[in-house]
PDB file of C-alpha atoms and ligand atoms in Angstrom:
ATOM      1  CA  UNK V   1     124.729 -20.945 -35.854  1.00  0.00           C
ATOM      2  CA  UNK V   2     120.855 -21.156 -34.108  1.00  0.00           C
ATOM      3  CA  UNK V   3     120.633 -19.138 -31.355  1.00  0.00           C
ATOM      4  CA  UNK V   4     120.226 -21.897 -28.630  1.00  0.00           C
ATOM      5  CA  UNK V   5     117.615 -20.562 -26.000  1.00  0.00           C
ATOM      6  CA  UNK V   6     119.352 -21.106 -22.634  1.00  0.00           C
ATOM      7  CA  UNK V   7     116.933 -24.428 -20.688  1.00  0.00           C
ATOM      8  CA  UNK V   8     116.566 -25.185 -17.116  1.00  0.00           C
ATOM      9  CA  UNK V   9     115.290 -27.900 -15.234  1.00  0.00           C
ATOM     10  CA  UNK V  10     114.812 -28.232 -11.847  1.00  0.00           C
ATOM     11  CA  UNK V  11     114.189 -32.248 -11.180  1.00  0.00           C
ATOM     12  CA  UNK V  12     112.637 -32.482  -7.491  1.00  0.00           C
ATOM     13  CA  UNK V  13     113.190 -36.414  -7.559  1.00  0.00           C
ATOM     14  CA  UNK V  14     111.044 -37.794  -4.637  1.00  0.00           C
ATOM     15  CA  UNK V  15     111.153 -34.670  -2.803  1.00  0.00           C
ATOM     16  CA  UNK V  16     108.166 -32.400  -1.248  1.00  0.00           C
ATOM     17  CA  UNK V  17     104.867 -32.214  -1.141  1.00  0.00           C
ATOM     18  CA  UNK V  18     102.147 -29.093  -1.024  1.00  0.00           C
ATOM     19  CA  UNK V  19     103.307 -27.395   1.225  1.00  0.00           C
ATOM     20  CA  UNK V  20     106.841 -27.389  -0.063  1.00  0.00           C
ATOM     21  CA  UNK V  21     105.660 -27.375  -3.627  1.00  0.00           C
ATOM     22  CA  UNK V  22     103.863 -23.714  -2.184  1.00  0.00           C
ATOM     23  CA  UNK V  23     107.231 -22.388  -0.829  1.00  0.00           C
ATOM     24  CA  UNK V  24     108.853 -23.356  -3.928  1.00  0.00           C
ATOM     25  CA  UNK V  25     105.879 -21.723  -6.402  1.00  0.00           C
ATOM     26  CA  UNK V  26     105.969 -18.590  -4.509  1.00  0.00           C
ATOM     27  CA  UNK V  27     109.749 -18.470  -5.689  1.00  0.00           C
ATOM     28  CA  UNK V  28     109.518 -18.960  -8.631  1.00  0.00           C
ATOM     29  CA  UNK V  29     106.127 -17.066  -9.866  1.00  0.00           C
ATOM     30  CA  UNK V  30     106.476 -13.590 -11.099  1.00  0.00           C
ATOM     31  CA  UNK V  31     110.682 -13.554 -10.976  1.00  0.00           C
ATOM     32  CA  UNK V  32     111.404 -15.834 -14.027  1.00  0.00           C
ATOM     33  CA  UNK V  33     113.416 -14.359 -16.773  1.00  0.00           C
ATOM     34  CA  UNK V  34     111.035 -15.384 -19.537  1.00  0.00           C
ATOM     35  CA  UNK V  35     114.024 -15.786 -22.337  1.00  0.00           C
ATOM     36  CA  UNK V  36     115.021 -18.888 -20.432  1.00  0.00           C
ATOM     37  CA  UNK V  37     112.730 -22.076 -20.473  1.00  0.00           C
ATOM     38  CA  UNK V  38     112.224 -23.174 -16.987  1.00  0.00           C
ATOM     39  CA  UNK V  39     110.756 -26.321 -16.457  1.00  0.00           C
ATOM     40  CA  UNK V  40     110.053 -27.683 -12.942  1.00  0.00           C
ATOM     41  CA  UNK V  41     109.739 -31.786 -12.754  1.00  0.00           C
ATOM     42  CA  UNK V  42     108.032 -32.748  -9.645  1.00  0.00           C
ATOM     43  CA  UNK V  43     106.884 -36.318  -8.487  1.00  0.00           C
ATOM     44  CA  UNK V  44     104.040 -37.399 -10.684  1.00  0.00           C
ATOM     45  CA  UNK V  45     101.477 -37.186  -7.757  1.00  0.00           C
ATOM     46  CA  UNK V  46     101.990 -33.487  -7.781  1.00  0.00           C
ATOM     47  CA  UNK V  47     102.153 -32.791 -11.549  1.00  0.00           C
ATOM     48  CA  UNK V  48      98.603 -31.437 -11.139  1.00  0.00           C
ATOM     49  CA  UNK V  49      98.691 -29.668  -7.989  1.00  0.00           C
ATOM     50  CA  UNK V  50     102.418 -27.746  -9.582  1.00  0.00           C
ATOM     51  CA  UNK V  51     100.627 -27.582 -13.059  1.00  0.00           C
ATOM     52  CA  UNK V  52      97.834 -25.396 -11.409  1.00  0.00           C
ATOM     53  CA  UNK V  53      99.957 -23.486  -9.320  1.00  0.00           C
ATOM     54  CA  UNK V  54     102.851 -22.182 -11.465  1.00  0.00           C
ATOM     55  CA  UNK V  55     102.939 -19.346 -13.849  1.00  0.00           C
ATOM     56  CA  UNK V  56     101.979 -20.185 -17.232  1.00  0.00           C
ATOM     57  CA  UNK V  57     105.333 -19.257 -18.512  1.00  0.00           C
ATOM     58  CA  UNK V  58     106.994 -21.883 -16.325  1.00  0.00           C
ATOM     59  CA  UNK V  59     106.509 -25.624 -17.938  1.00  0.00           C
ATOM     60  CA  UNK V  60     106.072 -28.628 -15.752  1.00  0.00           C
ATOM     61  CA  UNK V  61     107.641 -31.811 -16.588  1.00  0.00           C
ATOM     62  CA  UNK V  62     107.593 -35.314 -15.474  1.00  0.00           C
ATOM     63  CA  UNK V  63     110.047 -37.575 -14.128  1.00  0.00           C
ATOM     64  CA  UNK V  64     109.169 -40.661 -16.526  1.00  0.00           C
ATOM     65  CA  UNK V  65     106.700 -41.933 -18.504  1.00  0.00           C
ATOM     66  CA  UNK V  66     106.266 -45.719 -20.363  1.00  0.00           C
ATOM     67  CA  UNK V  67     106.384 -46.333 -23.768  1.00  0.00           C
ATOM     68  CA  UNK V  68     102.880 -47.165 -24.806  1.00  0.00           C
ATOM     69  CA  UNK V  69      99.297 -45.283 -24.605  1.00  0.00           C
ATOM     70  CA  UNK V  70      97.894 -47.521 -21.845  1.00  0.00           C
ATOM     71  CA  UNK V  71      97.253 -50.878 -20.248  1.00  0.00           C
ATOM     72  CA  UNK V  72      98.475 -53.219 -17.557  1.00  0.00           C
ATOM     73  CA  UNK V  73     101.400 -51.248 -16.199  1.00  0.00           C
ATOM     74  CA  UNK V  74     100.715 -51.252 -12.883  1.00  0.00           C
ATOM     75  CA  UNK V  75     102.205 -48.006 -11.019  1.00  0.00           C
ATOM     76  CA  UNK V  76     103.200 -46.200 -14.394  1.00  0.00           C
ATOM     77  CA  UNK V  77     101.785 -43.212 -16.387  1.00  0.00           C
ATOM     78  CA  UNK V  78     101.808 -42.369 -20.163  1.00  0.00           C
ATOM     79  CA  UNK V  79     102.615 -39.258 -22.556  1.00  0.00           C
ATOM     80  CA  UNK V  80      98.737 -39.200 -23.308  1.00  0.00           C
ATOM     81  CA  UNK V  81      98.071 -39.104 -19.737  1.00  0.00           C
ATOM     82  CA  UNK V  82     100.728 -36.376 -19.195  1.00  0.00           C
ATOM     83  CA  UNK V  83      99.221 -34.274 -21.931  1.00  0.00           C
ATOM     84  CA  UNK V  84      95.516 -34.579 -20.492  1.00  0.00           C
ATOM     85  CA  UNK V  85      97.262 -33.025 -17.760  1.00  0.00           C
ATOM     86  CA  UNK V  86      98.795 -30.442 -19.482  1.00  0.00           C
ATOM     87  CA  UNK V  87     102.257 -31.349 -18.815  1.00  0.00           C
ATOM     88  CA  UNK V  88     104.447 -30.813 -21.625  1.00  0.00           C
ATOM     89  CA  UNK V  89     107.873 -32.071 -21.377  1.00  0.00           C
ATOM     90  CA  UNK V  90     109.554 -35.133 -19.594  1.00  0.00           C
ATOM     91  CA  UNK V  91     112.438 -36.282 -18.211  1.00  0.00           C
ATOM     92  CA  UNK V  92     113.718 -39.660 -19.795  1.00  0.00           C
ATOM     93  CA  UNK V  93     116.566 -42.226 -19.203  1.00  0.00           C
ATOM     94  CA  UNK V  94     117.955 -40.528 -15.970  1.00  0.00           C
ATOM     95  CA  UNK V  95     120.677 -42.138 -14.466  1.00  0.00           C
ATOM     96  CA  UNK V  96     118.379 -43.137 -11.565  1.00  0.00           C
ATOM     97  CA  UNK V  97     115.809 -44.735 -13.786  1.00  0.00           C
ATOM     98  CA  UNK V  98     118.913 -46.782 -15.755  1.00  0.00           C
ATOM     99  CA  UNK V  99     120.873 -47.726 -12.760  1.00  0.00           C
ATOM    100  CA  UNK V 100     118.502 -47.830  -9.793  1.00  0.00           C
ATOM    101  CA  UNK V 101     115.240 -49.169 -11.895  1.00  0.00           C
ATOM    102  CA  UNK V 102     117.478 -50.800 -14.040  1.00  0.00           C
ATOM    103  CA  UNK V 103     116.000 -49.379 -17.284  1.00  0.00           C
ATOM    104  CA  UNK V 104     118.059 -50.270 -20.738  1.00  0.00           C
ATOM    105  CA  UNK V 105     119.195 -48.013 -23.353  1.00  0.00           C
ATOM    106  CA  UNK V 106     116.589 -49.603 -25.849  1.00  0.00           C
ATOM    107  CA  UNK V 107     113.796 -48.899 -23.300  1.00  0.00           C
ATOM    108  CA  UNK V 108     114.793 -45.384 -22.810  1.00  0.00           C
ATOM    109  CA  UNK V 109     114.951 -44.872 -26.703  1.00  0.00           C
ATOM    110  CA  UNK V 110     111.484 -46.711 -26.829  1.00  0.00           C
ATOM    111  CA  UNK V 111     110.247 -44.104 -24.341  1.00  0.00           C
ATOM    112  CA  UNK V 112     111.804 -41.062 -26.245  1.00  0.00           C
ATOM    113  CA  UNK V 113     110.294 -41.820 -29.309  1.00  0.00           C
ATOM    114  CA  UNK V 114     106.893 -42.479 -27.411  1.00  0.00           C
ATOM    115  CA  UNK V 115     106.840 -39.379 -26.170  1.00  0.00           C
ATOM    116  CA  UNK V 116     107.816 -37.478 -28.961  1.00  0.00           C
ATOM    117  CA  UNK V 117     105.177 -39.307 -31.303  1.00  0.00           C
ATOM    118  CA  UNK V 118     102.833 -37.699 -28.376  1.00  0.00           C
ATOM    119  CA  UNK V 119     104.140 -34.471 -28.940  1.00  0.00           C
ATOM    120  CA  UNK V 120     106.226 -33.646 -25.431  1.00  0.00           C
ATOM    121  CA  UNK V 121     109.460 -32.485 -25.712  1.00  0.00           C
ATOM    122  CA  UNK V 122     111.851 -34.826 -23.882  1.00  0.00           C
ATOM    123  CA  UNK V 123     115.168 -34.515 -21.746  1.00  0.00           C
ATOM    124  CA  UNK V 124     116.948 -37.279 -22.829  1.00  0.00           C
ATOM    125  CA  UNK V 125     119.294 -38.166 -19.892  1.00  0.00           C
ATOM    126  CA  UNK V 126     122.756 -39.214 -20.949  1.00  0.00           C
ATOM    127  CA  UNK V 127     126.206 -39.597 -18.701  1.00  0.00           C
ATOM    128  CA  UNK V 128     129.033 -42.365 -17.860  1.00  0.00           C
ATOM    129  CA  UNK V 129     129.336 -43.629 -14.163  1.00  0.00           C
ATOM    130  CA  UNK V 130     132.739 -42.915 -12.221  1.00  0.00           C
ATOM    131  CA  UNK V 131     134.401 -46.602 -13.354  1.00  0.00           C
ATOM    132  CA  UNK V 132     133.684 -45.483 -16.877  1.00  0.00           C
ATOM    133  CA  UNK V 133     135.170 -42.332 -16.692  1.00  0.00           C
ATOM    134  CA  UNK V 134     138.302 -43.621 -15.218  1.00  0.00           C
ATOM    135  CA  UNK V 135     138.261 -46.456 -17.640  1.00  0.00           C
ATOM    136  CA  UNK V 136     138.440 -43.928 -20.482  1.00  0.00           C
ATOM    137  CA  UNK V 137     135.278 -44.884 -21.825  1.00  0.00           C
ATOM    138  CA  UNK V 138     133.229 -41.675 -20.705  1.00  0.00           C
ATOM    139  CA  UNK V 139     132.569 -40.948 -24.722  1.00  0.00           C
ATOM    140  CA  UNK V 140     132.057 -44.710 -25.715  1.00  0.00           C
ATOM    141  CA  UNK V 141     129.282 -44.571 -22.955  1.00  0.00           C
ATOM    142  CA  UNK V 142     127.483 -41.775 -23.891  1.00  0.00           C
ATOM    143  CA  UNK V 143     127.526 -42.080 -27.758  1.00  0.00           C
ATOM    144  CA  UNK V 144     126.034 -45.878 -26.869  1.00  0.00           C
ATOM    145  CA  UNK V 145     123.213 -44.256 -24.946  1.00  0.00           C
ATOM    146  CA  UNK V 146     122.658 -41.345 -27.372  1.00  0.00           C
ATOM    147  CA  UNK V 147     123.227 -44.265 -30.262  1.00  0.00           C
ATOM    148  CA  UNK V 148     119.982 -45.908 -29.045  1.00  0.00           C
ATOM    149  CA  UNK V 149     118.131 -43.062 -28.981  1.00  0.00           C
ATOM    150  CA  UNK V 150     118.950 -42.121 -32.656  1.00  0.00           C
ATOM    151  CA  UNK V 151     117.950 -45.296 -33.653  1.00  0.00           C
ATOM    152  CA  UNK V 152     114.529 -45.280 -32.438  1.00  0.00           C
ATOM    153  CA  UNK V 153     113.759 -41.345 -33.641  1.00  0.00           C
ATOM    154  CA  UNK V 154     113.726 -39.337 -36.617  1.00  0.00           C
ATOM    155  CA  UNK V 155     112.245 -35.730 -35.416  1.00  0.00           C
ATOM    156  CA  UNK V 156     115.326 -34.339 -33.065  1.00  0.00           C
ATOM    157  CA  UNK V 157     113.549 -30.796 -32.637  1.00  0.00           C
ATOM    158  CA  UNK V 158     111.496 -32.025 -29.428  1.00  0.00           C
ATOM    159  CA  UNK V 159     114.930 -33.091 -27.732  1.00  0.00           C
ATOM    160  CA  UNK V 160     116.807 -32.013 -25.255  1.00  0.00           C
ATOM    161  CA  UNK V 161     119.996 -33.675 -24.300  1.00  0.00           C
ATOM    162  CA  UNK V 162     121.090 -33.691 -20.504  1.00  0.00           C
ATOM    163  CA  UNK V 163     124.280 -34.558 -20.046  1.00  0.00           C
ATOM    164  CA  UNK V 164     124.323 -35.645 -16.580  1.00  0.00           C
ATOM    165  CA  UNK V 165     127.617 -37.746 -15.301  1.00  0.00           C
ATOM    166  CA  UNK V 166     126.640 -39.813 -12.111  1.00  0.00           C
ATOM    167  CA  UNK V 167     129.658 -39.375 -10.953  1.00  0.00           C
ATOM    168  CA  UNK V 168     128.508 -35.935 -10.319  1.00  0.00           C
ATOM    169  CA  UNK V 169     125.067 -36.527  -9.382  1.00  0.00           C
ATOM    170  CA  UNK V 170     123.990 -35.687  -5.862  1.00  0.00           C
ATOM    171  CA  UNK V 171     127.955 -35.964  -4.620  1.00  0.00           C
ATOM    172  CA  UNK V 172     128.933 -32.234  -4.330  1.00  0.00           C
ATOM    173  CA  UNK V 173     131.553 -33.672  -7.159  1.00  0.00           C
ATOM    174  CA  UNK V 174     130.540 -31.094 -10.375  1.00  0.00           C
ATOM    175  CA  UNK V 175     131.420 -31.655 -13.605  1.00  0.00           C
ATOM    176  CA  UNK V 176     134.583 -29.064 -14.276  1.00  0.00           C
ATOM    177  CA  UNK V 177     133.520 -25.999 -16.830  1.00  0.00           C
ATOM    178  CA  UNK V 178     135.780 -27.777 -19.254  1.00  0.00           C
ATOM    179  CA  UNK V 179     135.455 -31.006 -18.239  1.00  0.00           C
ATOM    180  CA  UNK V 180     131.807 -30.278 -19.313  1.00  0.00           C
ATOM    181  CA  UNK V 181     132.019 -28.249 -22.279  1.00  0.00           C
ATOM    182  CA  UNK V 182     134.423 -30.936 -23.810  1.00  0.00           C
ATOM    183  CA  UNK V 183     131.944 -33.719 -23.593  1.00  0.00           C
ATOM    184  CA  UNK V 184     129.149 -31.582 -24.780  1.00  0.00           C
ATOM    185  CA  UNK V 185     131.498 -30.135 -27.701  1.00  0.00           C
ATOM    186  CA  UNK V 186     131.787 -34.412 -28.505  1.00  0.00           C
ATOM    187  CA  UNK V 187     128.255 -34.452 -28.420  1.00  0.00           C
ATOM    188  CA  UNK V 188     127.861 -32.129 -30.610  1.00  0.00           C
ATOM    189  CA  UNK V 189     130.112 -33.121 -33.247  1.00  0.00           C
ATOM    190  CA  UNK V 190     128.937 -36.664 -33.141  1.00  0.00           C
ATOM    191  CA  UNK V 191     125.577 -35.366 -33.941  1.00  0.00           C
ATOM    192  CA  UNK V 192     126.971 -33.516 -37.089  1.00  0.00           C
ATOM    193  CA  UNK V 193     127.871 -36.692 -38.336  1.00  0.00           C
ATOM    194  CA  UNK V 194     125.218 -39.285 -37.092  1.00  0.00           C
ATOM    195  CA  UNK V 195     122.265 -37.006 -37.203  1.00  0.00           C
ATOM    196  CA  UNK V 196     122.751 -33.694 -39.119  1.00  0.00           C
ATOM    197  CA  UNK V 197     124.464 -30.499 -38.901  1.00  0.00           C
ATOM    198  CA  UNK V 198     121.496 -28.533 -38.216  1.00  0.00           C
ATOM    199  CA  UNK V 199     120.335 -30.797 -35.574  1.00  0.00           C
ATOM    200  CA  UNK V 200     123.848 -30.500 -33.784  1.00  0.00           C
ATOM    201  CA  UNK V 201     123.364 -26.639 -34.418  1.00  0.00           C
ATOM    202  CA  UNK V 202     120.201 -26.066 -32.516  1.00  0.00           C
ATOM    203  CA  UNK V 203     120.078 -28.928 -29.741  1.00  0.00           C
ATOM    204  CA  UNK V 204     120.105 -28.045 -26.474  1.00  0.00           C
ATOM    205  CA  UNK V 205     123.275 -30.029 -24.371  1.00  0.00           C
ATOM    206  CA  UNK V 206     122.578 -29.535 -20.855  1.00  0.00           C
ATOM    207  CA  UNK V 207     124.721 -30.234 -17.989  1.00  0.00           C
ATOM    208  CA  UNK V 208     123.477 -31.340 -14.587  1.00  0.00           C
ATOM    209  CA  UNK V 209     125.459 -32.617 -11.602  1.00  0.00           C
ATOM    210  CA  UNK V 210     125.809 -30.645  -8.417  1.00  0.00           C
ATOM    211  CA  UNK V 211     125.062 -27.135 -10.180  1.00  0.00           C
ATOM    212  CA  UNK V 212     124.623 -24.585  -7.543  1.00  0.00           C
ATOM    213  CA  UNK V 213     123.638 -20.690  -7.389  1.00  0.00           C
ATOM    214  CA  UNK V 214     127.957 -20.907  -6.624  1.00  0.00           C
ATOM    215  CA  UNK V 215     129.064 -22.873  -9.893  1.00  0.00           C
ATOM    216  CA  UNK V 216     126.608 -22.624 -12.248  1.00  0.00           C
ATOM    217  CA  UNK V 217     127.576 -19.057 -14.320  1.00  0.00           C
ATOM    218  CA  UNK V 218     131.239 -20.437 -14.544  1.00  0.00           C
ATOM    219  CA  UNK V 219     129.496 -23.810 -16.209  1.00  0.00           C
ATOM    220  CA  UNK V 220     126.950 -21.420 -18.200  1.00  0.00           C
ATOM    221  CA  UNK V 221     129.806 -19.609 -19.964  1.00  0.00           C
ATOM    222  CA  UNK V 222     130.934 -22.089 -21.959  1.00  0.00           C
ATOM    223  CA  UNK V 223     129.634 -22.274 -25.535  1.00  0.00           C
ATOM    224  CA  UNK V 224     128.057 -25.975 -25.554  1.00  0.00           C
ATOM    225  CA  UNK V 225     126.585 -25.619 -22.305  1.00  0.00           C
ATOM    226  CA  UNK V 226     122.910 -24.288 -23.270  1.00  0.00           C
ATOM    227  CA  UNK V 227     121.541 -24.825 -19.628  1.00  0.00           C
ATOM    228  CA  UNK V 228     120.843 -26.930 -16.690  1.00  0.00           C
ATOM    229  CA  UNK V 229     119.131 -30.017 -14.811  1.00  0.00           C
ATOM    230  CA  UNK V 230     119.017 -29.058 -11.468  1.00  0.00           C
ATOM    231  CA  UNK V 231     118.624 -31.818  -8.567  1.00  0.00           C
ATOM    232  CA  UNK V 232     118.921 -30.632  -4.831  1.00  0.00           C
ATOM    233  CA  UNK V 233     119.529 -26.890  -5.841  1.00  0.00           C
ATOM    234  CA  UNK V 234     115.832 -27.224  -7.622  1.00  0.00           C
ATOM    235  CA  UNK V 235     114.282 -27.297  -3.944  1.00  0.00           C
ATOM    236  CA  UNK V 236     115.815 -24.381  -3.071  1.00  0.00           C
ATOM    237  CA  UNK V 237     116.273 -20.479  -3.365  1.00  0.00           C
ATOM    238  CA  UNK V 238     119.524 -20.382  -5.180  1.00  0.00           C
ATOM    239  CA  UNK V 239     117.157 -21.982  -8.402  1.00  0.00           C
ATOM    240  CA  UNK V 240     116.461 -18.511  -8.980  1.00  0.00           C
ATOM    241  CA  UNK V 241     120.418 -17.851  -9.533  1.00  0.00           C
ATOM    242  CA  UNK V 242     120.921 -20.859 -11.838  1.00  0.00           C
ATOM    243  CA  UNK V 243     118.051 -19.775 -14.245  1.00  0.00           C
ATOM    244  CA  UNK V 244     119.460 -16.602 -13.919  1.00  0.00           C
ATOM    245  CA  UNK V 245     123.326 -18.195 -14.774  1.00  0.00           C
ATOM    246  CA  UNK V 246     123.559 -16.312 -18.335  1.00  0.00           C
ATOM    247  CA  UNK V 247     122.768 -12.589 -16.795  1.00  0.00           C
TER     248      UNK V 247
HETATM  249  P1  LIG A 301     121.965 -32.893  -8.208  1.00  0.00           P
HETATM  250  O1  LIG A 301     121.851 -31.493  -8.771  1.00  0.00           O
HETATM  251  O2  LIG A 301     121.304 -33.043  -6.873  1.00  0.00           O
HETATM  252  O3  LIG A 301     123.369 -33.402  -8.253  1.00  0.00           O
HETATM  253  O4  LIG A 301     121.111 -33.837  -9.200  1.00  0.00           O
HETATM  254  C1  LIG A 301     121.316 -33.722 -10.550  1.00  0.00           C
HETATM  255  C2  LIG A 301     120.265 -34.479 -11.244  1.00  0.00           C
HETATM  256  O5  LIG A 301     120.188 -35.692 -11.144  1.00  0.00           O
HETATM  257  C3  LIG A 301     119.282 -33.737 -12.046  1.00  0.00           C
HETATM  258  O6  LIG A 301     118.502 -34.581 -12.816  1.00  0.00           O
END
């Protein structure tokens, strides 16, 4: 099997600004265990100011992006304006974008594939909200967001997959360790047979959801869990321990 190098994400949401950007920086700069790929997402008004700041071996990434080049979009930014900026991954389809912004599984996909034609390597957001779990429908839900994905790309390499039940999102509620790993071990099977075996092989499935410095090596021990998207924990110093979750 592909050794899958472990990912983390810290996702700031609408959180911060320089000063705590600074604080945050200082953290981070200098202690980063280099085999991990950290990627810090901050609100798009800062991806400049956290671009300049951060170590080179840190990424930034961006919290959405639209599907085409340019144009009347009032209040939105595009991959080509990300990479003038030398931002190099983004985060698409969070549950925030689909449920608060209402975006659609086909406008998601659209993005994906934008983005990828544009060369940034995107965290696809995926997860099922609580009624869906309880409903039983927790796989039907994500295979129907991951479905329209796969329909609108071809080139899987530039993907990550977050796994990211809303449930769990900003409630303190985290995802068991196994409650985890068994959705990400259906992810990865469903990808054997809708994409390709080596595709399932070497994605990373990440898991976010209330990880802490507290839960997070318990969740990174588990063999389909290949790293993080951190919210609240992002902002502060416990980050450190969650990059740190495979030592
Ligand atoms: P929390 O870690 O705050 O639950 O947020 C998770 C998340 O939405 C990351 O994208």
């Amino acid at each position: 099997m592909a050794a899958r190098k472990f990912f983390v994400g810290g996702n700031w949401k609408m959180n911060g600004n320089k000063a705590a950007i600074d604080v945050i920086v200082e953290r981070l700069n200098g202690s980063i265990n280099t085999s991990v790929e950290t990627v810090c997402a901050p609100p798009q008004c800062y991806l400049d100011y956290t671009k300049s700041k951060l170590d080179s071996s840190l990424f930034v990434a961006a919290q959405n992006c639209y599907k085409v080049e340019k144009g009347a979009f009032t209040g939105d930014i595009s991959p080509a304006m990300l990479k003038d900026l030398g931002v190099s991954h983004v985060i698409l389809g969070h549950s925030e974008r689909r449920h608060v912004f209402g975006e659609s599984d086909q406008l998601v996909a659209d993005k994906c594939a934008h983005a990828l034609a544009n060369d940034l390597t995107v965290i696809a957001c995926i997860g099922e909200k609580l009624e869906e779990r309880e409903a039983g429908q927790t796989e039907a839900v994500n295979v129907r967001q991951l479905t329209a994905i796969k329909n609108a790309i071809s080139d899987w390499s530039k993907v990550v997959i977050a796994y990211e039940p809303v449930w769990a999102i900003g409630t303190g509620k985290t995802a068991t360790p196994d409650q985890a790993q068994e959705v990400h071990e259906e992810l990865r099977k469903w990808l054997a047979s809708e994409v390709s075996k080596e595709v399932s092989d070497s994605i990373r499935i990440i898991y976010g959801g209330s990880v802490t410095g507290a839960n997070c090596k318990d969740l990174a021990k588990k063999p389909d869990i290949d790293g993080f998207l951190v919210g609240g924990a992002s902002l502060k110093p416990e980050f450190v321990d969650i990059i740190n979750a495979r030592d």
